mmCIF file of C-alpha atoms in Angstrom:
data_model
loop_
_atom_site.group_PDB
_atom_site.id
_atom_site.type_symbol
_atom_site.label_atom_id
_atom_site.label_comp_id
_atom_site.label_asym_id
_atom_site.label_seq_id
_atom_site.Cartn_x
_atom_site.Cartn_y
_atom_site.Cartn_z
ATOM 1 C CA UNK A 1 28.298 -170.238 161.646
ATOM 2 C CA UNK A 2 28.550 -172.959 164.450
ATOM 3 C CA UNK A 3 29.826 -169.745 166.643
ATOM 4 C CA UNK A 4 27.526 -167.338 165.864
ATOM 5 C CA UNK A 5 24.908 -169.693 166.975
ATOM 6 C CA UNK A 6 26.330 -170.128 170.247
ATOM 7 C CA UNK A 7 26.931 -167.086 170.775
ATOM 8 C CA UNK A 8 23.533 -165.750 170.094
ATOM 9 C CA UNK A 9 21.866 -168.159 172.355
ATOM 10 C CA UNK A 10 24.479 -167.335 175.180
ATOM 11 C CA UNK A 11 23.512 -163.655 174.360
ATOM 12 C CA UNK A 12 19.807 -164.152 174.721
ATOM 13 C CA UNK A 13 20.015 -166.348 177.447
ATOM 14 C CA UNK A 14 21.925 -163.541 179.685
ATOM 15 C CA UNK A 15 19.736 -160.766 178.384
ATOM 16 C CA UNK A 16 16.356 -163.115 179.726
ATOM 17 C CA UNK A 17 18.133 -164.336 182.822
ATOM 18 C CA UNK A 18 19.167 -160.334 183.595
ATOM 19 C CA UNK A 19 15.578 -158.349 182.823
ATOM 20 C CA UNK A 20 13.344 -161.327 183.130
ATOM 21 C CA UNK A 21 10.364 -159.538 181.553
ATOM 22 C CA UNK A 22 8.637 -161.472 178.642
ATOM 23 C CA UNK A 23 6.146 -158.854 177.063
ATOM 24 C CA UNK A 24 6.265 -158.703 173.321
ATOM 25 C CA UNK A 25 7.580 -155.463 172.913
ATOM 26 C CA UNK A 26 10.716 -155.849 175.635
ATOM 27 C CA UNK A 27 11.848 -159.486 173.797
ATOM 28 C CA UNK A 28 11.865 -157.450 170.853
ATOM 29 C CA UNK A 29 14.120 -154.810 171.776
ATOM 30 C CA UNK A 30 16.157 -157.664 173.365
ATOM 31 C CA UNK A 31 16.713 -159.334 169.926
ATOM 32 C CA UNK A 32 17.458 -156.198 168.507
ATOM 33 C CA UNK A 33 19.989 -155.387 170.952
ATOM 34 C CA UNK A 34 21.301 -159.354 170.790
ATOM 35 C CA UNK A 35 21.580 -159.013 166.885
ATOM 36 C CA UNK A 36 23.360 -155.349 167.121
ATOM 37 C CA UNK A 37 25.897 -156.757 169.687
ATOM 38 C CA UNK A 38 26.588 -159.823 166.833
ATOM 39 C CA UNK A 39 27.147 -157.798 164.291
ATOM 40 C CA UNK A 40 29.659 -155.902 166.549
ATOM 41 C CA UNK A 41 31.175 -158.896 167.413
ATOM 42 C CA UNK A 42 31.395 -159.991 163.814
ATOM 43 C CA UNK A 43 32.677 -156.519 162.783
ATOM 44 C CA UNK A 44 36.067 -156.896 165.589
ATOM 45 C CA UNK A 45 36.424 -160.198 164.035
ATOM 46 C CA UNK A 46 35.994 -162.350 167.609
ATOM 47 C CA UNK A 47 33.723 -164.775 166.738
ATOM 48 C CA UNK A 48 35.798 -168.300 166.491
ATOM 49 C CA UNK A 49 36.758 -171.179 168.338
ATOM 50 C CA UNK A 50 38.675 -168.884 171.175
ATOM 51 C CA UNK A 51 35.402 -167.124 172.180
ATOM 52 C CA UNK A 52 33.422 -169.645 171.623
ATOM 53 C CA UNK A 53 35.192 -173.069 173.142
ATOM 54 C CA UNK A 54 32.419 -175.216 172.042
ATOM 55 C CA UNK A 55 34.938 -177.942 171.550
ATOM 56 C CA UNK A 56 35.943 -178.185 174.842
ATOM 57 C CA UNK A 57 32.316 -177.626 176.260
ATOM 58 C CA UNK A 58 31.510 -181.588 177.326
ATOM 59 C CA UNK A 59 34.933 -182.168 178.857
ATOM 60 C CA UNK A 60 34.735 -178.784 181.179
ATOM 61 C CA UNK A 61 32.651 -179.909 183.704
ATOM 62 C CA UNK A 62 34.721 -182.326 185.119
ATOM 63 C CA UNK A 63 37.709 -180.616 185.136
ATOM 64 C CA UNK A 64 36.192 -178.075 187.159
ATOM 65 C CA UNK A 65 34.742 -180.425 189.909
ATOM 66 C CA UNK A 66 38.609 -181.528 190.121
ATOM 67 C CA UNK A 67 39.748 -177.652 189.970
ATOM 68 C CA UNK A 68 37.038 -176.615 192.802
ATOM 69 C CA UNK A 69 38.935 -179.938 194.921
ATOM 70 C CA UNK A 70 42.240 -178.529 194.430
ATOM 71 C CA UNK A 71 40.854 -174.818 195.167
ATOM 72 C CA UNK A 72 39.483 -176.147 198.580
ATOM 73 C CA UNK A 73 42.849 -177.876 199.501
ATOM 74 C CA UNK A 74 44.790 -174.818 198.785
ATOM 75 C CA UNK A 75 42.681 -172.078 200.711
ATOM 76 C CA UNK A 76 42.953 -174.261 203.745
ATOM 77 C CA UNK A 77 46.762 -174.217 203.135
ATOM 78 C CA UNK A 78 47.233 -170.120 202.941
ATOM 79 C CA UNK A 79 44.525 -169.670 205.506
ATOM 80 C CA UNK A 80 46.176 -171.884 208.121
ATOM 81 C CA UNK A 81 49.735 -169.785 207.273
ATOM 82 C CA UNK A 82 47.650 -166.177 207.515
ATOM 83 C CA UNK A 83 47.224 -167.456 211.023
ATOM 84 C CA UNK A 84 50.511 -168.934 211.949
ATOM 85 C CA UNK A 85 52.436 -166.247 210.635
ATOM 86 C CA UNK A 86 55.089 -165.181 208.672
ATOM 87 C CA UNK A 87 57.355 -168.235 209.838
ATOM 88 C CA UNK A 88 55.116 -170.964 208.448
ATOM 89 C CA UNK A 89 55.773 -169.531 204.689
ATOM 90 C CA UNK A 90 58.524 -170.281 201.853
ATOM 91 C CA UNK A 91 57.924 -168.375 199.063
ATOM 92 C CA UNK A 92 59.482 -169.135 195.757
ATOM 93 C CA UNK A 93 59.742 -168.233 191.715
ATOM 94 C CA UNK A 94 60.251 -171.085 189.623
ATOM 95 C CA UNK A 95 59.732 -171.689 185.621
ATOM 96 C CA UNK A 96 58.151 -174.461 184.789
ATOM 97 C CA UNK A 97 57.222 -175.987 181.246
ATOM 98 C CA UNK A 98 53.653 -176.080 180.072
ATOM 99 C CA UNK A 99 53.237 -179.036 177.649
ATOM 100 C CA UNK A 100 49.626 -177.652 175.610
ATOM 101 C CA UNK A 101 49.901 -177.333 172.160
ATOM 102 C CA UNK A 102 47.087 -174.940 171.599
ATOM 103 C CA UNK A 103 47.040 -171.034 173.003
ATOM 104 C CA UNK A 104 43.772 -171.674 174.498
ATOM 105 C CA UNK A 105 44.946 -175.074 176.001
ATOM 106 C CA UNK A 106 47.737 -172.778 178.006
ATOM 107 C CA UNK A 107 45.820 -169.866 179.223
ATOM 108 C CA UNK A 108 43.632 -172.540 180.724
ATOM 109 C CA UNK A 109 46.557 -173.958 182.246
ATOM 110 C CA UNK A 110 47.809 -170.207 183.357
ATOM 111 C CA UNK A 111 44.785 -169.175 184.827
ATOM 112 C CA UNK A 112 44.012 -172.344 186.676
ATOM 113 C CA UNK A 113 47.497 -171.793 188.332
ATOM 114 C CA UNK A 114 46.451 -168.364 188.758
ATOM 115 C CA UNK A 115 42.995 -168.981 190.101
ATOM 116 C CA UNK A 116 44.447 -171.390 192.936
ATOM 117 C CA UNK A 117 45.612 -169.334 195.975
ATOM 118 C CA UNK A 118 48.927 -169.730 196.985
ATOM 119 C CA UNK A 119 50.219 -170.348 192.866
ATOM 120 C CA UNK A 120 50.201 -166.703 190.866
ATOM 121 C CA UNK A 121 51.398 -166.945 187.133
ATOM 122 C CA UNK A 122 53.427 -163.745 186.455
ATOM 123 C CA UNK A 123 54.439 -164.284 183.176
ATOM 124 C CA UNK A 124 53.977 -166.879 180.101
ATOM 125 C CA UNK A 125 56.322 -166.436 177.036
ATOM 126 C CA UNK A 126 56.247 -169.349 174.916
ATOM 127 C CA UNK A 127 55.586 -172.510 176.286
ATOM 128 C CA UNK A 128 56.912 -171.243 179.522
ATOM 129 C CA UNK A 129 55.253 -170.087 182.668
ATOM 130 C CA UNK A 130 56.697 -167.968 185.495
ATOM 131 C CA UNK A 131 55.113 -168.962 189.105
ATOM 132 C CA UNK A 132 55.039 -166.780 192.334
ATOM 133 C CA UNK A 133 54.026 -169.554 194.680
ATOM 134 C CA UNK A 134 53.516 -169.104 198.623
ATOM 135 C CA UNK A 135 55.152 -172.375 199.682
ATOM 136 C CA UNK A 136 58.009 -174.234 198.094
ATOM 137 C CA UNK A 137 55.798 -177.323 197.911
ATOM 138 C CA UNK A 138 53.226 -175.995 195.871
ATOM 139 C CA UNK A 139 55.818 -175.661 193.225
ATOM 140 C CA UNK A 140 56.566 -179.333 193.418
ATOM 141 C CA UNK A 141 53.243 -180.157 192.939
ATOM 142 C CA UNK A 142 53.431 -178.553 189.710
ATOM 143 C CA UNK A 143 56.395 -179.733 188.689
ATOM 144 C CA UNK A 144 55.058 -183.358 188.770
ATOM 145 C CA UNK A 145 52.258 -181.589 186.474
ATOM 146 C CA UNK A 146 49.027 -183.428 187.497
ATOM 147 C CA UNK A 147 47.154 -180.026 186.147
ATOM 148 C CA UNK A 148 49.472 -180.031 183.186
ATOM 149 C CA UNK A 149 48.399 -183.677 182.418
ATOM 150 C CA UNK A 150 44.631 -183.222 182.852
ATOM 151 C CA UNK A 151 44.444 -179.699 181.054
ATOM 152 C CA UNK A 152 46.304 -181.414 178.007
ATOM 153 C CA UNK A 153 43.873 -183.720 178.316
ATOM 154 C CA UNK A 154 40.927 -181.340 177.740
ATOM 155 C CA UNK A 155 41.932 -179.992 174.559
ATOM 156 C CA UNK A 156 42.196 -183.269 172.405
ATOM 157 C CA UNK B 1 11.811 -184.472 217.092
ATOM 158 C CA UNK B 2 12.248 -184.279 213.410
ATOM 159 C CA UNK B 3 14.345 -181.656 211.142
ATOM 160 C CA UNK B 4 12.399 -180.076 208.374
ATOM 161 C CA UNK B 5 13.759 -179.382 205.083
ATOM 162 C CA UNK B 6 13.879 -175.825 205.976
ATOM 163 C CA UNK B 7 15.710 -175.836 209.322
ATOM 164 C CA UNK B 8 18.642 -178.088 207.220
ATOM 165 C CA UNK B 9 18.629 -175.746 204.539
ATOM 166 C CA UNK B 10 18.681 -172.987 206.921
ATOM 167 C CA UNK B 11 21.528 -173.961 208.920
ATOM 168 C CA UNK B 12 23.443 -174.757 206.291
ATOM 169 C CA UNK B 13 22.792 -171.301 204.852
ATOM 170 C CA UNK B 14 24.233 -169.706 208.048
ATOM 171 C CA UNK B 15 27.074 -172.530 208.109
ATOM 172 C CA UNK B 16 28.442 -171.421 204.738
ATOM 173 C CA UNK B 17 27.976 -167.538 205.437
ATOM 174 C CA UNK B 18 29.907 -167.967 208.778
ATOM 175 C CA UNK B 19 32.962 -169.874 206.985
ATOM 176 C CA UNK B 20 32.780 -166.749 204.425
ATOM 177 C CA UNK B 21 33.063 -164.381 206.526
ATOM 178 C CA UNK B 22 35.773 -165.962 208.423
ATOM 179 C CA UNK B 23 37.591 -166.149 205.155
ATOM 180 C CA UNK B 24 37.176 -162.688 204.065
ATOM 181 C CA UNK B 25 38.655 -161.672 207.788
ATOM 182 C CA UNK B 26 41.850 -163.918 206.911
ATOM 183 C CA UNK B 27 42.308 -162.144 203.737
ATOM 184 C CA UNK B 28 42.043 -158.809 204.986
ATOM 185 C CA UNK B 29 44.104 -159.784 208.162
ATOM 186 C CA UNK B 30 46.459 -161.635 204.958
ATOM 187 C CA UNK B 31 46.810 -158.487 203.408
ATOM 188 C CA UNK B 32 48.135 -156.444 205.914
ATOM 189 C CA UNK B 33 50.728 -159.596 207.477
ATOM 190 C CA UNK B 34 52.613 -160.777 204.353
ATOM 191 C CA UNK B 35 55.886 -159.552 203.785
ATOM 192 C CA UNK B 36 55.418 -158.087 200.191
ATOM 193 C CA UNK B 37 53.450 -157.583 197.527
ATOM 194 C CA UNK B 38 53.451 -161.248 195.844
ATOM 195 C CA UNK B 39 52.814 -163.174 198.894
ATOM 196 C CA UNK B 40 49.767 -160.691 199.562
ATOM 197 C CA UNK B 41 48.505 -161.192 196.349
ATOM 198 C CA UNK B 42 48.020 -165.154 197.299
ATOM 199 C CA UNK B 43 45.711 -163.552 200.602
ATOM 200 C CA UNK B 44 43.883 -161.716 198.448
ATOM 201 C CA UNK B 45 43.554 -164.406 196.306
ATOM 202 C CA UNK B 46 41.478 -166.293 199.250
ATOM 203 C CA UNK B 47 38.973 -163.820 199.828
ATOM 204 C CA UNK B 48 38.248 -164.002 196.048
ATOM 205 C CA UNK B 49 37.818 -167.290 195.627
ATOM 206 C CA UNK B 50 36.313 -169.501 198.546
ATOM 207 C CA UNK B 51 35.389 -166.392 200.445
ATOM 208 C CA UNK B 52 32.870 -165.051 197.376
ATOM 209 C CA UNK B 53 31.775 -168.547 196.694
ATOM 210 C CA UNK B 54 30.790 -169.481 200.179
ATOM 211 C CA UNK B 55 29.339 -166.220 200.940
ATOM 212 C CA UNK B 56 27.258 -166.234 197.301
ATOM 213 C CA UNK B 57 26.250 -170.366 198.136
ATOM 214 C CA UNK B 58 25.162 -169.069 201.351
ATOM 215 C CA UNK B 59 23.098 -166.377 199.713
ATOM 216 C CA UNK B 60 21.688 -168.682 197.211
ATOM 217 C CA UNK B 61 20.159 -171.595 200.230
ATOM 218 C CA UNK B 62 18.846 -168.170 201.343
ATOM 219 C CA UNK B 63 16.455 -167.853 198.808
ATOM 220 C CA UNK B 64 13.760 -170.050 196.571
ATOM 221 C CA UNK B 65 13.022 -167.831 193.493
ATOM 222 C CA UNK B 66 14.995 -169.103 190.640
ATOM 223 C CA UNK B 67 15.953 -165.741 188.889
ATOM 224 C CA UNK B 68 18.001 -164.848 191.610
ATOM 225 C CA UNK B 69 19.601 -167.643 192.214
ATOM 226 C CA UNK B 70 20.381 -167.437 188.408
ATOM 227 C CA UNK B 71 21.980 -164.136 189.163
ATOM 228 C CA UNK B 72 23.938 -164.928 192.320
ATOM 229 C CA UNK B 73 25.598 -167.766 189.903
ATOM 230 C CA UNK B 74 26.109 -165.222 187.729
ATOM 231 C CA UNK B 75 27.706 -163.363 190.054
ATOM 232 C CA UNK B 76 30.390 -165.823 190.881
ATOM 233 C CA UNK B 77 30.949 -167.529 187.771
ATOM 234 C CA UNK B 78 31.642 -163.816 186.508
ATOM 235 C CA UNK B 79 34.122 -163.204 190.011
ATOM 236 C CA UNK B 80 35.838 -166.424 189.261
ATOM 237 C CA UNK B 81 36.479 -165.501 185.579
ATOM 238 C CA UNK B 82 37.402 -162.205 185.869
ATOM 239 C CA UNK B 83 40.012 -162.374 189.144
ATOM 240 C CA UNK B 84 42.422 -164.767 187.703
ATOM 241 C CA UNK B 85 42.819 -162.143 184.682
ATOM 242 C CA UNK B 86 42.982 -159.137 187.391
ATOM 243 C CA UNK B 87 45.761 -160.501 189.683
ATOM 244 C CA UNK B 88 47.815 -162.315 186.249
ATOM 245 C CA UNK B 89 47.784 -158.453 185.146
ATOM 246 C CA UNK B 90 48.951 -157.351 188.406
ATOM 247 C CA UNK B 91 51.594 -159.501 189.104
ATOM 248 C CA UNK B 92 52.887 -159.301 184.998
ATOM 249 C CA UNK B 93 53.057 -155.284 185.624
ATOM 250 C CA UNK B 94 54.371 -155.511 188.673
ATOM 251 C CA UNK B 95 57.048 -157.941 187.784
ATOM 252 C CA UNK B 96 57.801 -156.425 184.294
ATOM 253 C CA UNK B 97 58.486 -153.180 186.427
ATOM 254 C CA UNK B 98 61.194 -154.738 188.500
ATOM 255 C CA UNK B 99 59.254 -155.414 191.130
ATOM 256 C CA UNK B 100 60.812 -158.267 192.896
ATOM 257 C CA UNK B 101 60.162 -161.009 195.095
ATOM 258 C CA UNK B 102 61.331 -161.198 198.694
ATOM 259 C CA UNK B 103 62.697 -164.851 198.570
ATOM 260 C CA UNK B 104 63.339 -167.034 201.397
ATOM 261 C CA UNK B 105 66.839 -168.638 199.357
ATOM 262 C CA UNK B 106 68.177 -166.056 197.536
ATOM 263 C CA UNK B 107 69.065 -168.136 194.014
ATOM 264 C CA UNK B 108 66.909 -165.516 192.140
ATOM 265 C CA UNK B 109 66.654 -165.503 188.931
ATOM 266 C CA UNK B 110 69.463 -163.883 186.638
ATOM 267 C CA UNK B 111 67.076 -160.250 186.342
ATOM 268 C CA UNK B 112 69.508 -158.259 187.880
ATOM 269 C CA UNK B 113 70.087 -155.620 184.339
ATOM 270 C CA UNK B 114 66.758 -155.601 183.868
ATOM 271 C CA UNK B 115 66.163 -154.392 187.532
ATOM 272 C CA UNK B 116 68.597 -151.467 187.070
ATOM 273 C CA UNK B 117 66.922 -150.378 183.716
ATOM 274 C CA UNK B 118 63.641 -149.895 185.187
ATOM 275 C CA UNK B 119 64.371 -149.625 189.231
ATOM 276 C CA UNK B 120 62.600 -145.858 188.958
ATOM 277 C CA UNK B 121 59.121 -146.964 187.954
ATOM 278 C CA UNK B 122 58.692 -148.687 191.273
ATOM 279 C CA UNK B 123 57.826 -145.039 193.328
ATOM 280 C CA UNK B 124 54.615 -143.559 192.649
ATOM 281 C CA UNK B 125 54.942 -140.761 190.909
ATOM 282 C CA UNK C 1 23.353 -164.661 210.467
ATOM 283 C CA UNK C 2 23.293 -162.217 207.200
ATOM 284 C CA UNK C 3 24.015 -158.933 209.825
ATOM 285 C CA UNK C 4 27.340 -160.756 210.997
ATOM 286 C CA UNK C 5 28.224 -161.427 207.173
ATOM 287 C CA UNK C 6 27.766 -157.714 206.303
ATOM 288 C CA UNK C 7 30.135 -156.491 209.743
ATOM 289 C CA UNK C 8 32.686 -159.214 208.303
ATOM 290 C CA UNK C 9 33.091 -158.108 204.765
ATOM 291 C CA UNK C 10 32.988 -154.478 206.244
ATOM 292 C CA UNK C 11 35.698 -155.218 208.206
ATOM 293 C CA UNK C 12 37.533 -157.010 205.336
ATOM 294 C CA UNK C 13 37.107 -153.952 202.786
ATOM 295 C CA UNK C 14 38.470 -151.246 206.105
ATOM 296 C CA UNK C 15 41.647 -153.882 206.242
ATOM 297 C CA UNK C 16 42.205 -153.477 202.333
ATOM 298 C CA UNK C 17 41.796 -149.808 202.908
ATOM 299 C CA UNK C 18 44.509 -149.659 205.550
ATOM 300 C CA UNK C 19 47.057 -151.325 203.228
ATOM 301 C CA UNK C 20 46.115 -149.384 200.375
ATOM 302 C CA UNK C 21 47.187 -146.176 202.633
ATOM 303 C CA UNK C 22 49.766 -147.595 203.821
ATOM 304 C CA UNK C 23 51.101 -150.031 200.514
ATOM 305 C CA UNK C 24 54.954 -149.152 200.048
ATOM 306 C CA UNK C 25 54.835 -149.816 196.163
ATOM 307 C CA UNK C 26 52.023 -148.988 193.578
ATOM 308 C CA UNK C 27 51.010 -152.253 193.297
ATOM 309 C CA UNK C 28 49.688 -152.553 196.632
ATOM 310 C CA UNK C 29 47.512 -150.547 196.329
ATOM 311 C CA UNK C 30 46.326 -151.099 192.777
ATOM 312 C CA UNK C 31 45.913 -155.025 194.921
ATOM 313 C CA UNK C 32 43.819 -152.689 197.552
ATOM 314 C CA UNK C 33 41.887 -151.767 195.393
ATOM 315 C CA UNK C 34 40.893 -154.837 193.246
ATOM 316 C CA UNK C 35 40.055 -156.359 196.634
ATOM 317 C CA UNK C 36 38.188 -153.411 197.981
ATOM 318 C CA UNK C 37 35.828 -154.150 194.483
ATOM 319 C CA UNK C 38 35.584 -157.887 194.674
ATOM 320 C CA UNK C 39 34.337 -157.103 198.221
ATOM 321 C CA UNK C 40 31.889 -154.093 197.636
ATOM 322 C CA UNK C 41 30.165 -156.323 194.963
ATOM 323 C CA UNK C 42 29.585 -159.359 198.046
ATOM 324 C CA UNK C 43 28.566 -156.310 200.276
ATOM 325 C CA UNK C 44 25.762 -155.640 197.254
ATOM 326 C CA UNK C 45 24.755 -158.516 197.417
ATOM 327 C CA UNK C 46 24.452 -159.270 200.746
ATOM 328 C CA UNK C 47 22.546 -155.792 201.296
ATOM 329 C CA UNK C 48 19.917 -156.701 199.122
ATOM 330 C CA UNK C 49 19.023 -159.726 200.952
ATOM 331 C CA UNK C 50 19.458 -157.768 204.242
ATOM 332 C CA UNK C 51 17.121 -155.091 203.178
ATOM 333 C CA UNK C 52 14.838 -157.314 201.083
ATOM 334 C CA UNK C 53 15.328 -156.263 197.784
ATOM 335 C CA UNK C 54 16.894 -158.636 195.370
ATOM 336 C CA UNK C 55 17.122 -155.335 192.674
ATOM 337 C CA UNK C 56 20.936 -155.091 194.178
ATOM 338 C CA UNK C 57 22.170 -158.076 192.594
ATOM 339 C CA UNK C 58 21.708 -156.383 188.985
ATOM 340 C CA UNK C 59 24.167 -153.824 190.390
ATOM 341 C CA UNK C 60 26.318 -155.997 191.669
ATOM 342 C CA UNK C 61 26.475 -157.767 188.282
ATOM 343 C CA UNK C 62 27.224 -154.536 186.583
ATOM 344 C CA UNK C 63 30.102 -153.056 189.305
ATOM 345 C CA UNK C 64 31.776 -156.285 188.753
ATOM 346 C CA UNK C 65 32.281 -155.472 185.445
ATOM 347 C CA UNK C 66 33.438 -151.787 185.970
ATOM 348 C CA UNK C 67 35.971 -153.028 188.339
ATOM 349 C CA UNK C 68 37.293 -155.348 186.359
ATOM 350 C CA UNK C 69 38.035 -152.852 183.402
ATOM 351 C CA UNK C 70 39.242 -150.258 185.868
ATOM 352 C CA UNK C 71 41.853 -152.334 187.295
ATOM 353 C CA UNK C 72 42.918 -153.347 183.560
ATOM 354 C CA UNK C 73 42.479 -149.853 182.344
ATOM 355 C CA UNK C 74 44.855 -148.481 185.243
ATOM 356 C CA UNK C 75 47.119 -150.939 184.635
ATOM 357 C CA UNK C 76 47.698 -149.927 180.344
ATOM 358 C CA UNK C 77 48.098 -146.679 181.711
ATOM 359 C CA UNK C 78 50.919 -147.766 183.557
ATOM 360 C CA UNK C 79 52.406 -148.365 180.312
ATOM 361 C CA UNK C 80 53.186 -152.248 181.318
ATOM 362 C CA UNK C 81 52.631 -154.566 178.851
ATOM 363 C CA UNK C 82 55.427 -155.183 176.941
ATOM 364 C CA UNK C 83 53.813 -154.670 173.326
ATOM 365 C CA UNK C 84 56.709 -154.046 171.505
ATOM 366 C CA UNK C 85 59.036 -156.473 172.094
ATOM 367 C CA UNK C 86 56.863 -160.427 173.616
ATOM 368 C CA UNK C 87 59.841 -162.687 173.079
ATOM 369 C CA UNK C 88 61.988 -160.257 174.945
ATOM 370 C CA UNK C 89 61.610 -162.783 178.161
ATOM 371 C CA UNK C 90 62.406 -166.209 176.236
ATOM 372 C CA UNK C 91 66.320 -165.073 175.532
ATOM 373 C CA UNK C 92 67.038 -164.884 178.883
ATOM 374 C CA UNK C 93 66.621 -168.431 179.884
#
């Protein structure tokens, strides 16, 4: 119930946010369209704690400010070797361990691997990852698993 | 002489739409430079992250009215969502093809069978 | 300051062009072509401040979207994802 909530505010607040017209007759087509796309939802069975992460909603934020750090540190890295050339790279394929517990917990951990340039996740079987990374030391900044840490930390 | 709120903003507008375009030009240059397709997925990977961002911030000082600034956010919260999940599809197909990585040691990993199973999926057909 | 932005993603989405002509494997240019997308919705949205009408944005919104699904669509089709057998990967470590 807790979901469905959520997910009708998030619903309404896109559909205001994208038309921005308040007449009577638009906000009620709006809510029709909002309920129609719940019962959809509800129908496909998706409404739960994976589309919905309201658990992890208060912890996000700052995990993203220290994401968005990490992001800026490692475009400066691949632009500077798009520049130098194809000397200045050392690219490697490692497996490395992801230590979540949850699903959610490591496709948050996959994708912030993903999202950083210079890391790619090609594959995650288990509790194992498979990274295409640009430089060797990238992968030994995983390995000591500072993102591991702080993603485990998120989902408790 | 004093600086009014708008000049700042403005400058800093034109600051962050000059560092985005400059990082769009290195991916594009990225793309065509690396050596294969992995390592030119991490150029791409530029333009879609800091390039969009700086571009859309720039955007955003741009312009007062609130709805569109709601929109531009939009915009790149949606673009940093959705790329991850593009290029983690990529690369899985790619590498689930046989598609493999030019390495600068060669201690690969032991996917040598699987490589001969599937080695005819890598042309176009 | 916008004008210059424009020429530079222009320039960014004729470089993803080249190496989608030219890619050597398919997944070049599948990569071509998720970045030509990602960079035709910035050009959107830069147009419609150019040209003074913030309507673009609401198109931009929605061709992020399509471009998204089309890159995942063409890749099913590609018959990748190995549904059948997940843990086939595990074994081999």
């Amino acid at each position: 119930m807790r979901h469905t909530l959520t997910l009708f505010l998030t619903l309404a607040a896109f559909w205001m946010l994208n038309s921005g017209h308040t007449s009577v007759l638009m906000l009620s087509l709006g809510t029709i369209s909002v309920v129609f796309v719940l019962y959809i939802a509800h129908r496909i069975d998706v409404v739960d704690h994976e589309s919905q992460p309201i658990h992890l909603s208060y912890k996000l934020p700052g995990y993203f400010l220290w994401l968005l750090k990490e992001l800026l540190l490692a475009n400066i890295a691949v632009v500077k070797s798009i520049w130098l050339g194809k000397n200045f790279i050392s690219p490697a394929f490692t497996t490395i361990k992801a230590t979540q517990k949850t699903d959610i917990g490591k496709v948050i951990y996959a994708n912030s691997i993903t999202i950083t340039p210079g890391t790619v996740t090609v594959d995650l079987v288990g509790d194992r990852l498979t990274v295409h990374a640009l430089f060797q030391e990238n992968l030994d900044i995983l390995k000591a698993g500072e993102m591991d840490r702080r993603v485990s930390r998120l989902e408790n | 002489m004093t600086l009014d709120i708008n000049t700042i903003v403005e400058i800093l507008s034109g600051f962050c739409l000059l560092i985005g375009s400059f990082l769009c030009i290195s991916g594009g240059v990225g793309i065509l430079r690396f050596p294969d397709f992995y390592t030119r997925m991490h150029a791409v990977g530029v333009t879609d992250t800091l390039a969009a961002g700086m571009i859309l911030v720039g955007l955003m000082l741009q312009n007062p009215d609130a709805l569109v600034v709601i929109k531009l956010l939009m915009i790149l919260v949606m673009t940093l969502f959705i790329n991850p999940t593009a290029s983690h599809a990529l690369a899985k197909a790619a590498f689930h093809n046989g598609l493999m990585p030019v390495l600068d040691d060669t201690e690969i990993l032991n996917s040598k069978e699987r490589n001969k199973t599937t080695d005819n999926d890598l042309e176009p057909k | 300051m916008l004008i210059a932005a424009t020429l530079a993603v222009l320039v960014a989405m004729i470089l993803a062009i080249i190496r989608g002509i030219v890619g050597p494997t398919l997944y070049d240019r599948i990569l071509a072509v998720n970045m030509f997308g990602t960079k035709t919705v910035l050009l959107l949205s830069l147009l419609g401040f150019v040209m003074g009408r913030p309507e673009f944005l609401d198109i931009a919104i929605v061709y992020a979207l399509i471009n998204f699904i089309s890159v995942v669509g063409v890749l099913r089709y590609s018959g990748t994802f190995e549904l059948k057998q997940p843990s086939a990967e595990s074994k081999e470590e």
